[in-house]
Amino acid sequence: MHRQVLPVWGEPVMRVPNTPHGQRRFAAAVPTGHGIVLPAFHPALRAGRSLFPSRVFAPDEVQRLLKDGHQSRKIGKIITKGRRRGWPIYTLTLEERATCPRGCREWASCYGNNMQAAERIDQGDAMFPVLEAELERLAAEFPTGFLVRLHVLGDFWSVRYVEFWAYMLHRFKALYLFGFTAHDPGSPIGEAIGLLMGHVGWERAAFRYSGLSGKRHGSAVVLGPGEADPDAILCPAQTGATDCCATCALCWQSTRSIAFRRH
Ligand code: SF4
């Protein structure tokens, strides 16, 4: 298969127009399998950093850490189906690689290589009070519930950070989370995520382990059109069966493993 290997900026993804529903501000990026793959010697890989270090911001350099799902190419603004219909979605984006385990299978081909514009929040204790204040405001505004997608880019960067989210889930009953992690379930951070899910219930912290085999609680990357993972449902937003996460709801309503086509 042809893969684009670029040590430089670029955005080799196809765009499709936004939908009339107004769920997303930007057009979706259709996976082509031709996304940027960095060569092993690239400084971003060796240092474990984003390809776009100028797009990493301290928590006090940005207007807000939790972005409205409307600003994402694939998340969407308001859930339109299922038992969480009407809830808003927010997202948190961290620095890819800097917050991720080096064992991540997409270390060189991270989707972040194609996301020059994304605003990444620098990880560290400084984010805790800012996030807590934002969550407090959202919990007051949406007492029946709101959903946060961790992490559009990046991953859980420490056990302490996982514990921060456990405390937030305890403090704000309207808060629900979903996302994916490249941490091995048996690693210290992976175990902490498992404990978090066990403690608050998968309903409130719907995370999947990337690369976990089997029909439940896993996620996988398949290379492109025509390839499939027999254990996983292919993300419907990538097949055109739905518009975005807000109109899909699969990730937080079903424990089935989910597969994604590589960008
Ligand atoms: S399966 Fe649905 S909810 Fe999950 S990432 Fe794809 S579109 Fe979003």
Short mmCIF file of C-alpha atoms and ligand atoms in Angstrom, two decimals:
data_model
loop_
_atom_site.label_atom_id
_atom_site.label_comp_id
_atom_site.label_asym_id
_atom_site.label_seq_id
_atom_site.Cartn_x
_atom_site.Cartn_y
_atom_site.Cartn_z
CA MET A 1 0.00 0.00 0.00
CA HIS A 2 1.16 3.50 -0.75
CA ARG A 3 1.83 5.45 2.48
CA GLN A 4 3.09 8.98 2.53
CA VAL A 5 6.28 9.34 4.57
CA LEU A 6 6.93 12.97 5.30
CA PRO A 7 9.25 14.65 7.73
CA VAL A 8 7.61 18.00 6.87
CA TRP A 9 4.26 19.70 7.30
CA GLY A 10 1.39 18.57 5.14
CA GLU A 11 -2.20 17.54 5.23
CA PRO A 12 -2.79 14.74 2.72
CA VAL A 13 -6.36 13.99 3.69
CA MET A 14 -9.54 14.35 1.68
CA ARG A 15 -12.23 16.67 2.99
CA VAL A 16 -15.96 16.19 2.68
CA PRO A 17 -18.38 19.06 3.21
CA ASN A 18 -20.03 19.76 6.54
CA THR A 19 -23.54 18.46 6.99
CA PRO A 20 -26.66 20.62 7.10
CA HIS A 21 -27.20 19.64 10.76
CA GLY A 22 -24.58 22.11 11.98
CA GLN A 23 -22.98 19.50 14.25
CA ARG A 24 -19.46 20.30 13.09
CA ARG A 25 -17.78 23.55 12.20
CA PHE A 26 -15.27 21.86 9.90
CA ALA A 27 -15.63 19.25 7.20
CA ALA A 28 -14.82 15.66 8.12
CA ALA A 29 -11.51 14.14 7.03
CA VAL A 30 -12.12 10.89 5.19
CA PRO A 31 -9.44 8.26 5.88
CA THR A 32 -7.37 7.64 2.79
CA GLY A 33 -4.62 5.48 4.28
CA HIS A 34 -2.18 8.05 2.90
CA GLY A 35 -1.64 10.05 6.09
CA ILE A 36 1.78 11.21 7.22
CA VAL A 37 4.06 8.51 8.62
CA LEU A 38 7.24 9.85 10.18
CA PRO A 39 10.51 8.03 9.56
CA ALA A 40 12.11 6.38 12.60
CA PHE A 41 14.89 8.99 12.81
CA HIS A 42 12.52 11.95 12.82
CA PRO A 43 13.19 14.25 15.84
CA ALA A 44 9.49 14.25 16.82
CA LEU A 45 9.57 10.48 17.18
CA ARG A 46 12.87 10.37 19.00
CA ALA A 47 11.87 13.13 21.41
CA GLY A 48 8.33 11.83 21.79
CA ARG A 49 6.74 15.13 20.78
CA SER A 50 4.14 16.51 18.41
CA LEU A 51 5.16 17.26 14.85
CA PHE A 52 3.80 20.75 15.59
CA PRO A 53 5.40 21.92 18.85
CA SER A 54 4.23 25.51 18.26
CA ARG A 55 0.67 24.21 18.64
CA VAL A 56 1.22 23.10 22.25
CA PHE A 57 -0.11 25.63 24.78
CA ALA A 58 0.08 26.07 28.52
CA PRO A 59 -3.35 25.98 30.18
CA ASP A 60 -3.27 29.75 30.76
CA GLU A 61 -2.48 30.49 27.11
CA VAL A 62 -5.83 29.31 25.74
CA GLN A 63 -9.41 30.46 26.23
CA ARG A 64 -10.57 27.07 27.44
CA LEU A 65 -9.22 23.56 27.71
CA LEU A 66 -12.49 21.77 27.00
CA LYS A 67 -13.63 22.59 23.48
CA ASP A 68 -17.16 22.40 22.18
CA GLY A 69 -17.56 19.28 19.99
CA HIS A 70 -18.74 21.61 17.21
CA GLN A 71 -15.10 22.59 16.71
CA SER A 72 -14.01 19.04 15.99
CA ARG A 73 -14.05 17.43 12.54
CA LYS A 74 -15.68 14.29 13.81
CA ILE A 75 -17.21 14.68 17.28
CA GLY A 76 -20.24 16.94 16.83
CA LYS A 77 -22.03 19.26 19.20
CA ILE A 78 -25.21 17.69 20.61
CA ILE A 79 -26.04 13.99 20.98
CA THR A 80 -29.01 13.17 18.78
CA LYS A 81 -29.72 9.54 19.67
CA GLY A 82 -29.89 7.13 22.56
CA ARG A 83 -30.43 7.75 26.23
CA ARG A 84 -28.09 10.75 26.24
CA ARG A 85 -29.94 12.55 23.50
CA GLY A 86 -29.68 16.32 23.94
CA TRP A 87 -26.45 16.28 25.94
CA PRO A 88 -23.54 18.42 24.68
CA ILE A 89 -20.12 16.94 23.91
CA TYR A 90 -16.80 18.54 24.81
CA THR A 91 -13.28 17.44 23.93
CA LEU A 92 -9.81 17.63 25.43
CA THR A 93 -6.74 17.54 23.18
CA LEU A 94 -3.28 16.88 24.62
CA GLU A 95 0.11 16.65 22.96
CA GLU A 96 0.40 13.44 20.99
CA ARG A 97 3.40 11.20 21.79
CA ALA A 98 4.43 13.41 24.77
CA THR A 99 1.50 11.95 26.74
CA CYS A 100 1.38 8.53 25.07
CA PRO A 101 3.09 5.21 25.80
CA ARG A 102 6.01 4.54 23.45
CA GLY A 103 4.48 1.15 22.70
CA CYS A 104 1.58 2.80 20.84
CA ARG A 105 1.13 1.04 17.49
CA GLU A 106 0.46 4.38 15.80
CA TRP A 107 3.55 6.12 17.24
CA ALA A 108 4.85 7.07 13.76
CA SER A 109 1.49 7.33 11.98
CA CYS A 110 -0.43 9.24 14.69
CA TYR A 111 -3.47 11.08 13.38
CA GLY A 112 -1.97 14.19 14.99
CA ASN A 113 0.61 14.24 12.17
CA ASN A 114 -2.29 15.44 9.98
CA MET A 115 -3.69 17.95 12.49
CA GLN A 116 -1.47 21.00 12.32
CA ALA A 117 -4.24 23.35 13.47
CA ALA A 118 -5.23 21.46 16.62
CA GLU A 119 -4.61 23.26 19.91
CA ARG A 120 -2.81 20.84 22.23
CA ILE A 121 -2.75 21.46 25.97
CA ASP A 122 0.59 20.96 27.68
CA GLN A 123 0.24 18.22 30.29
CA GLY A 124 1.09 18.88 33.91
CA ASP A 125 -0.42 19.76 37.26
CA ALA A 126 -1.23 23.28 36.01
CA MET A 127 -4.13 21.88 34.03
CA PHE A 128 -5.93 20.43 37.08
CA PRO A 129 -7.44 23.62 38.60
CA VAL A 130 -8.33 24.99 35.15
CA LEU A 131 -10.08 21.78 34.11
CA GLU A 132 -11.86 21.53 37.45
CA ALA A 133 -13.20 25.09 37.13
CA GLU A 134 -14.41 24.42 33.58
CA LEU A 135 -16.09 21.18 34.64
CA GLU A 136 -17.76 22.94 37.53
CA ARG A 137 -19.23 25.49 35.13
CA LEU A 138 -20.41 22.76 32.71
CA ALA A 139 -21.93 20.70 35.53
CA ALA A 140 -23.94 23.77 36.63
CA GLU A 141 -25.01 24.50 33.06
CA PHE A 142 -25.90 20.89 32.16
CA PRO A 143 -27.09 19.22 35.38
CA THR A 144 -28.72 16.32 33.51
CA GLY A 145 -25.45 15.37 31.82
CA PHE A 146 -22.62 16.23 29.47
CA LEU A 147 -20.02 14.09 27.75
CA VAL A 148 -16.27 14.70 27.46
CA ARG A 149 -14.12 12.96 24.84
CA LEU A 150 -10.66 12.20 26.23
CA HIS A 151 -8.41 12.64 24.28
CA VAL A 152 -8.74 13.77 20.65
CA LEU A 153 -4.94 13.59 20.65
CA GLY A 154 -2.73 12.30 23.44
CA ASP A 155 -3.42 9.88 26.26
CA PHE A 156 -3.47 9.51 30.04
CA TRP A 157 -0.01 10.73 30.99
CA SER A 158 0.25 9.56 34.62
CA VAL A 159 -1.57 7.58 37.29
CA ARG A 160 -2.12 10.88 39.10
CA TYR A 161 -3.88 12.25 36.03
CA VAL A 162 -6.18 9.19 35.93
CA GLU A 163 -6.92 9.78 39.61
CA PHE A 164 -7.75 13.40 38.83
CA TRP A 165 -10.50 12.19 36.48
CA ALA A 166 -11.72 9.72 39.10
CA TYR A 167 -12.11 12.63 41.50
CA MET A 168 -13.89 14.76 38.87
CA LEU A 169 -16.35 11.91 38.19
CA HIS A 170 -16.96 11.67 41.91
CA ARG A 171 -17.43 15.43 42.27
CA PHE A 172 -19.59 16.07 39.20
CA LYS A 173 -22.34 13.50 38.76
CA ALA A 174 -23.36 15.03 35.42
CA LEU A 175 -19.92 14.30 33.94
CA TYR A 176 -19.50 11.31 31.61
CA LEU A 177 -16.33 10.37 29.73
CA PHE A 178 -15.44 8.32 26.69
CA GLY A 179 -12.30 7.63 24.69
CA PHE A 180 -9.42 5.28 23.92
CA THR A 181 -6.06 4.55 25.42
CA ALA A 182 -2.91 3.00 23.99
CA HIS A 183 -1.80 1.91 27.47
CA ASP A 184 -1.55 -1.82 28.04
CA PRO A 185 -4.25 -2.86 30.54
CA GLY A 186 -1.49 -4.45 32.66
CA SER A 187 0.72 -1.33 32.83
CA PRO A 188 0.47 0.99 35.87
CA ILE A 189 -1.51 3.63 33.96
CA GLY A 190 -3.57 0.97 32.16
CA GLU A 191 -4.42 -0.62 35.50
CA ALA A 192 -5.41 2.76 36.94
CA ILE A 193 -7.77 3.29 33.98
CA GLY A 194 -9.25 -0.18 34.60
CA LEU A 195 -9.75 0.67 38.28
CA LEU A 196 -11.41 3.95 37.32
CA MET A 197 -13.85 2.15 35.00
CA GLY A 198 -14.51 -0.51 37.63
CA HIS A 199 -15.11 2.08 40.31
CA VAL A 200 -17.48 4.47 38.53
CA GLY A 201 -18.84 1.94 36.02
CA TRP A 202 -18.26 1.75 32.27
CA GLU A 203 -21.39 3.86 31.73
CA ARG A 204 -19.57 6.89 33.10
CA ALA A 205 -16.05 6.16 31.87
CA ALA A 206 -16.37 4.35 28.55
CA PHE A 207 -12.77 3.69 27.55
CA ARG A 208 -11.37 1.15 25.15
CA TYR A 209 -7.85 -0.24 25.09
CA SER A 210 -6.28 0.14 21.64
CA GLY A 211 -5.07 -3.15 20.28
CA LEU A 212 -6.98 -5.24 22.83
CA SER A 213 -8.21 -8.30 20.96
CA GLY A 214 -11.74 -9.60 21.32
CA LYS A 215 -15.24 -8.35 20.79
CA ARG A 216 -15.48 -6.12 23.89
CA HIS A 217 -13.73 -3.01 25.18
CA GLY A 218 -11.07 -2.95 22.45
CA SER A 219 -10.24 -0.73 19.50
CA ALA A 220 -8.18 -1.48 16.44
CA VAL A 221 -6.76 0.31 13.44
CA VAL A 222 -7.37 -1.32 10.08
CA LEU A 223 -5.30 -0.14 7.20
CA GLY A 224 -7.84 0.96 4.68
CA PRO A 225 -10.95 0.23 2.64
CA GLY A 226 -11.49 -3.47 2.18
CA GLU A 227 -9.71 -4.44 5.39
CA ALA A 228 -11.64 -5.37 8.48
CA ASP A 229 -11.28 -6.63 12.02
CA PRO A 230 -13.76 -9.49 12.47
CA ASP A 231 -14.09 -8.71 16.18
CA ALA A 232 -14.82 -5.00 15.83
CA ILE A 233 -17.45 -2.71 14.34
CA LEU A 234 -15.97 -0.27 11.85
CA CYS A 235 -16.57 3.31 13.04
CA PRO A 236 -19.76 4.32 11.15
CA ALA A 237 -18.52 7.90 10.69
CA GLN A 238 -15.70 6.48 8.55
CA THR A 239 -18.04 4.51 6.32
CA GLY A 240 -20.49 7.37 5.81
CA ALA A 241 -23.21 5.52 7.76
CA THR A 242 -23.41 8.41 10.21
CA ASP A 243 -22.18 11.97 10.37
CA CYS A 244 -20.19 12.14 13.59
CA CYS A 245 -20.02 10.81 17.15
CA ALA A 246 -22.98 12.95 18.22
CA THR A 247 -25.21 11.20 15.67
CA CYS A 248 -23.68 7.75 16.29
CA ALA A 249 -23.33 7.19 20.07
CA LEU A 250 -21.82 3.72 19.59
CA CYS A 251 -18.71 4.44 21.66
CA TRP A 252 -20.62 5.10 24.86
CA GLN A 253 -23.69 2.92 24.27
CA SER A 254 -22.05 -0.33 23.25
CA THR A 255 -19.14 -2.25 24.74
CA ARG A 256 -18.35 -3.74 21.32
CA SER A 257 -14.79 -3.24 20.10
CA ILE A 258 -14.47 -0.55 17.44
CA ALA A 259 -12.15 -0.42 14.44
CA PHE A 260 -10.90 2.66 12.63
CA ARG A 261 -9.41 3.10 9.21
CA ARG A 262 -5.99 4.72 9.27
CA HIS A 263 -5.86 8.33 8.10
S1 SF4 B 1 -18.00 4.59 16.50
FE1 SF4 B 1 -19.42 6.35 16.55
S2 SF4 B 1 -19.11 7.30 18.55
FE2 SF4 B 1 -17.33 5.94 18.18
S3 SF4 B 1 -15.74 7.21 17.20
FE3 SF4 B 1 -16.97 6.32 15.51
S4 SF4 B 1 -18.58 7.87 15.10
FE4 SF4 B 1 -17.72 8.33 17.12
#
